[in-house]
Amino acid sequence: MILVTRCPPGAGFKMTNMKESGYDILRLYTQWNGILSKKFTQRHPFKLHGLPVSAVFHPTRSIFFVSTKTNVRVYDLLKQKLIKKLETGLCEVSSISVHPAGDNVIVGSRDGKLCWFDMDLSSKPYKVLKCHPKDITNVAFHRSYPLFASCSDDCTAYVFHGMVYSDLNQNPLIVPLEILRGHAISNGRGVLDCKFHPRQPWLFTAGADSLIKLYCH
């Protein structure tokens, strides 16, 4: 079951998960004061059938992606129903990111694999990349450049060229570009997170060594 809260631009979200009647529940809570008093909250009866790991919204449509440890479930919030289930085949999902166009999804895993899904093609992965020898901690698409990245406890971040075409008969093009190093292992952990700059082709990484690094072209 999912509680979805609509809020004005600039408001933030906090996510928690819990058990209710034997099902795993994902709840979204707004961090904008007073939003609940204005009755912007909607409760949607979506049962996840698994422990929620990560959740993201579609960039332009009222669609919600929720990953459990083994798959990604895609919900239409207006129709209040499950519209797609992406079968990862991974050992354990760790992170997801949705392409700015909304039809492609990347999924990182605890066994160092990255899956690319083209939802127009199939609910199975279009590509599976064995990127890292350790856990992938996050994956990210760039908002405006054809780039995506993964980071890992192996203290590296991988940057890829990922071109999505408007022609539905042409499959996405995926090309490895760079392996970024610079963090040190701390307590068995490496790079914990990675995020692209919204406009520049720059990547930020955050490590367990208490450092945040910026990689520029």
Short mmCIF file of C-alpha atoms in Angstrom, two decimals:
data_model
loop_
_atom_site.label_atom_id
_atom_site.label_comp_id
_atom_site.label_asym_id
_atom_site.label_seq_id
_atom_site.Cartn_x
_atom_site.Cartn_y
_atom_site.Cartn_z
CA MET A 1 0.00 0.00 0.00
CA ILE A 2 1.35 3.44 -0.88
CA LEU A 3 0.56 6.83 0.59
CA VAL A 4 1.27 9.50 -2.02
CA THR A 5 1.39 13.13 -0.98
CA ARG A 6 1.02 15.91 -3.57
CA CYS A 7 2.73 19.16 -2.71
CA PRO A 8 3.69 22.44 -4.37
CA PRO A 9 7.06 23.07 -6.08
CA GLY A 10 9.97 23.23 -3.69
CA ALA A 11 8.52 20.85 -1.14
CA GLY A 12 10.48 17.76 -0.15
CA PHE A 13 9.65 14.17 0.61
CA LYS A 14 10.64 11.68 3.27
CA MET A 15 10.20 7.96 2.67
CA THR A 16 9.71 5.24 5.25
CA ASN A 17 8.59 1.65 4.99
CA MET A 18 6.73 -0.54 7.48
CA LYS A 19 4.67 -3.68 7.82
CA GLU A 20 0.89 -3.55 7.76
CA SER A 21 -1.35 -6.63 7.68
CA GLY A 22 1.52 -8.80 6.49
CA TYR A 23 2.48 -6.56 3.55
CA ASP A 24 5.39 -4.20 3.15
CA ILE A 25 4.20 -0.61 3.01
CA LEU A 26 5.87 2.39 1.47
CA ARG A 27 4.80 5.80 2.70
CA LEU A 28 5.75 9.24 1.42
CA TYR A 29 5.57 12.14 3.84
CA THR A 30 5.81 15.75 2.76
CA GLN A 31 8.28 17.99 4.59
CA TRP A 32 6.28 21.12 3.75
CA ASN A 33 4.49 22.45 6.83
CA GLY A 34 0.72 22.60 6.60
CA ILE A 35 0.32 20.42 3.52
CA LEU A 36 -1.63 17.74 5.40
CA SER A 37 -4.05 20.31 6.79
CA LYS A 38 -4.87 21.31 3.20
CA LYS A 39 -5.79 17.69 2.40
CA PHE A 40 -3.30 17.06 -0.39
CA THR A 41 -2.79 13.49 0.82
CA GLN A 42 -3.99 10.46 -1.13
CA ARG A 43 -3.84 6.86 -0.01
CA HIS A 44 -3.43 4.34 -2.82
CA PRO A 45 -4.03 0.62 -2.15
CA PHE A 46 -0.87 -0.73 -3.81
CA LYS A 47 0.54 -3.90 -2.29
CA LEU A 48 4.25 -4.28 -2.94
CA HIS A 49 4.69 -7.99 -2.11
CA GLY A 50 8.26 -7.35 -0.99
CA LEU A 51 10.51 -5.01 0.94
CA PRO A 52 10.69 -1.57 -0.75
CA VAL A 53 14.25 -0.54 -1.51
CA SER A 54 13.96 2.61 -3.62
CA ALA A 55 11.25 4.74 -5.21
CA VAL A 56 11.18 7.46 -7.88
CA PHE A 57 8.55 9.40 -9.82
CA HIS A 58 8.26 9.48 -13.61
CA PRO A 59 9.71 12.83 -14.79
CA THR A 60 6.55 13.99 -16.62
CA ARG A 61 3.65 11.61 -15.92
CA SER A 62 1.73 10.48 -12.84
CA ILE A 63 3.68 7.23 -12.70
CA PHE A 64 5.52 5.89 -9.67
CA PHE A 65 8.40 3.36 -9.71
CA VAL A 66 9.03 1.23 -6.62
CA SER A 67 11.83 -1.32 -6.45
CA THR A 68 11.78 -4.31 -4.16
CA LYS A 69 14.79 -6.59 -3.75
CA THR A 70 14.01 -8.51 -6.94
CA ASN A 71 11.88 -6.36 -9.25
CA VAL A 72 10.61 -2.88 -10.09
CA ARG A 73 6.88 -2.27 -9.96
CA VAL A 74 5.42 0.60 -12.00
CA TYR A 75 2.16 2.19 -10.84
CA ASP A 76 -0.20 4.59 -12.57
CA LEU A 77 -1.31 6.95 -9.80
CA LEU A 78 -4.34 8.30 -11.68
CA LYS A 79 -5.71 4.89 -12.60
CA GLN A 80 -4.51 3.50 -9.26
CA LYS A 81 -3.18 0.27 -10.67
CA LEU A 82 -0.01 -1.63 -11.44
CA ILE A 83 0.87 -1.13 -15.12
CA LYS A 84 4.21 -2.94 -15.41
CA LYS A 85 6.53 -5.20 -13.46
CA LEU A 86 10.20 -5.16 -14.46
CA GLU A 87 11.89 -8.50 -13.76
CA THR A 88 15.52 -7.75 -12.93
CA GLY A 89 16.90 -11.24 -12.38
CA LEU A 90 19.33 -9.63 -9.94
CA CYS A 91 20.46 -10.98 -6.59
CA GLU A 92 19.29 -7.86 -4.73
CA VAL A 93 18.30 -4.46 -6.11
CA SER A 94 20.02 -1.49 -4.48
CA SER A 95 18.99 1.56 -6.53
CA ILE A 96 17.02 2.78 -9.55
CA SER A 97 16.95 5.82 -11.82
CA VAL A 98 14.53 6.84 -14.58
CA HIS A 99 15.68 8.43 -17.84
CA PRO A 100 14.42 12.02 -18.34
CA ALA A 101 12.27 10.84 -21.26
CA GLY A 102 10.62 8.35 -18.91
CA ASP A 103 10.73 5.13 -20.95
CA ASN A 104 14.09 3.75 -19.82
CA VAL A 105 15.18 2.68 -16.34
CA ILE A 106 18.53 1.63 -14.89
CA VAL A 107 18.75 -0.63 -11.85
CA GLY A 108 21.81 -1.27 -9.68
CA SER A 109 22.35 -4.37 -7.56
CA ARG A 110 24.23 -5.70 -4.56
CA ASP A 111 26.18 -8.10 -6.80
CA GLY A 112 27.73 -5.32 -8.88
CA LYS A 113 25.43 -5.63 -11.90
CA LEU A 114 23.55 -2.85 -13.67
CA CYS A 115 20.40 -3.50 -15.72
CA TRP A 116 19.06 -1.19 -18.42
CA PHE A 117 15.35 -1.54 -19.14
CA ASP A 118 13.69 -0.19 -22.27
CA MET A 119 10.05 -0.38 -21.20
CA ASP A 120 8.87 -0.04 -24.81
CA LEU A 121 10.70 -3.28 -25.63
CA SER A 122 10.20 -5.64 -22.72
CA SER A 123 9.81 -6.11 -18.98
CA LYS A 124 13.15 -7.98 -19.11
CA PRO A 125 16.50 -6.13 -19.14
CA TYR A 126 17.67 -4.76 -22.49
CA LYS A 127 21.27 -4.91 -21.23
CA VAL A 128 22.94 -6.32 -18.11
CA LEU A 129 26.37 -4.86 -17.36
CA LYS A 130 28.76 -6.39 -14.83
CA CYS A 131 30.36 -3.13 -13.76
CA HIS A 132 31.68 -3.56 -10.25
CA PRO A 133 33.16 -6.37 -8.12
CA LYS A 134 31.29 -5.03 -5.06
CA ASP A 135 27.85 -3.60 -4.28
CA ILE A 136 26.47 -0.85 -6.50
CA THR A 137 25.33 1.83 -4.06
CA ASN A 138 23.58 4.16 -6.53
CA VAL A 139 22.81 4.73 -10.20
CA ALA A 140 21.91 8.03 -11.86
CA PHE A 141 20.86 9.50 -15.21
CA HIS A 142 21.88 12.99 -16.28
CA ARG A 143 18.91 15.31 -16.80
CA SER A 144 20.12 16.88 -20.05
CA TYR A 145 23.12 14.93 -21.39
CA PRO A 146 23.10 11.32 -22.68
CA LEU A 147 25.03 10.14 -19.63
CA PHE A 148 24.44 7.75 -16.77
CA ALA A 149 26.62 6.55 -13.90
CA SER A 150 26.96 3.93 -11.21
CA CYS A 151 28.99 4.01 -8.00
CA SER A 152 30.11 1.21 -5.75
CA ASP A 153 31.74 0.06 -2.54
CA ASP A 154 34.77 -0.80 -4.71
CA CYS A 155 35.63 2.94 -4.51
CA THR A 156 34.88 3.62 -8.18
CA ALA A 157 32.21 5.36 -10.21
CA TYR A 158 31.55 4.32 -13.81
CA VAL A 159 30.31 6.85 -16.35
CA PHE A 160 28.53 5.70 -19.52
CA HIS A 161 27.18 7.27 -22.68
CA GLY A 162 23.53 6.24 -22.92
CA MET A 163 21.75 7.53 -26.00
CA VAL A 164 17.97 7.08 -26.27
CA TYR A 165 16.46 7.66 -29.72
CA SER A 166 13.04 9.03 -30.62
CA ASP A 167 12.78 6.31 -33.29
CA LEU A 168 11.23 3.36 -31.45
CA ASN A 169 12.84 0.96 -33.94
CA GLN A 170 16.31 2.04 -32.81
CA ASN A 171 17.59 0.50 -29.58
CA PRO A 172 19.41 2.58 -26.94
CA LEU A 173 23.17 2.96 -27.43
CA ILE A 174 25.30 2.22 -24.36
CA VAL A 175 29.05 2.97 -24.37
CA PRO A 176 31.40 2.89 -21.31
CA LEU A 177 33.29 6.18 -20.98
CA GLU A 178 35.25 6.54 -17.75
CA ILE A 179 36.13 4.78 -14.51
CA LEU A 180 36.50 7.42 -11.80
CA ARG A 181 38.69 6.77 -8.77
CA GLY A 182 39.66 8.95 -5.85
CA HIS A 183 37.91 7.69 -2.72
CA ALA A 184 39.41 5.45 -0.04
CA ILE A 185 37.70 2.53 1.67
CA SER A 186 36.45 3.27 5.19
CA ASN A 187 34.94 0.56 7.38
CA GLY A 188 34.53 -1.64 4.33
CA ARG A 189 32.56 0.98 2.37
CA GLY A 190 33.57 2.93 -0.72
CA VAL A 191 31.52 5.38 -2.79
CA LEU A 192 28.09 5.75 -1.18
CA ASP A 193 26.31 8.01 -3.67
CA CYS A 194 26.65 9.77 -7.01
CA LYS A 195 24.67 12.61 -8.56
CA PHE A 196 25.00 14.56 -11.82
CA HIS A 197 24.94 18.33 -12.00
CA PRO A 198 21.54 19.31 -13.48
CA ARG A 199 23.03 21.30 -16.38
CA GLN A 200 26.76 20.56 -16.67
CA PRO A 201 28.38 17.19 -17.53
CA TRP A 202 29.76 16.93 -14.01
CA LEU A 203 29.46 14.10 -11.51
CA PHE A 204 29.50 14.43 -7.72
CA THR A 205 30.45 11.41 -5.60
CA ALA A 206 30.15 10.98 -1.83
CA GLY A 207 32.39 8.45 -0.11
CA ALA A 208 32.58 6.65 3.20
CA ASP A 209 35.91 8.47 3.62
CA SER A 210 33.85 11.61 4.42
CA LEU A 211 34.75 13.28 1.12
CA ILE A 212 32.55 14.68 -1.64
CA LYS A 213 34.31 14.90 -4.99
CA LEU A 214 33.41 16.67 -8.22
CA TYR A 215 34.53 15.23 -11.56
CA CYS A 216 34.44 17.63 -14.51
CA HIS A 217 35.01 17.08 -18.22
#
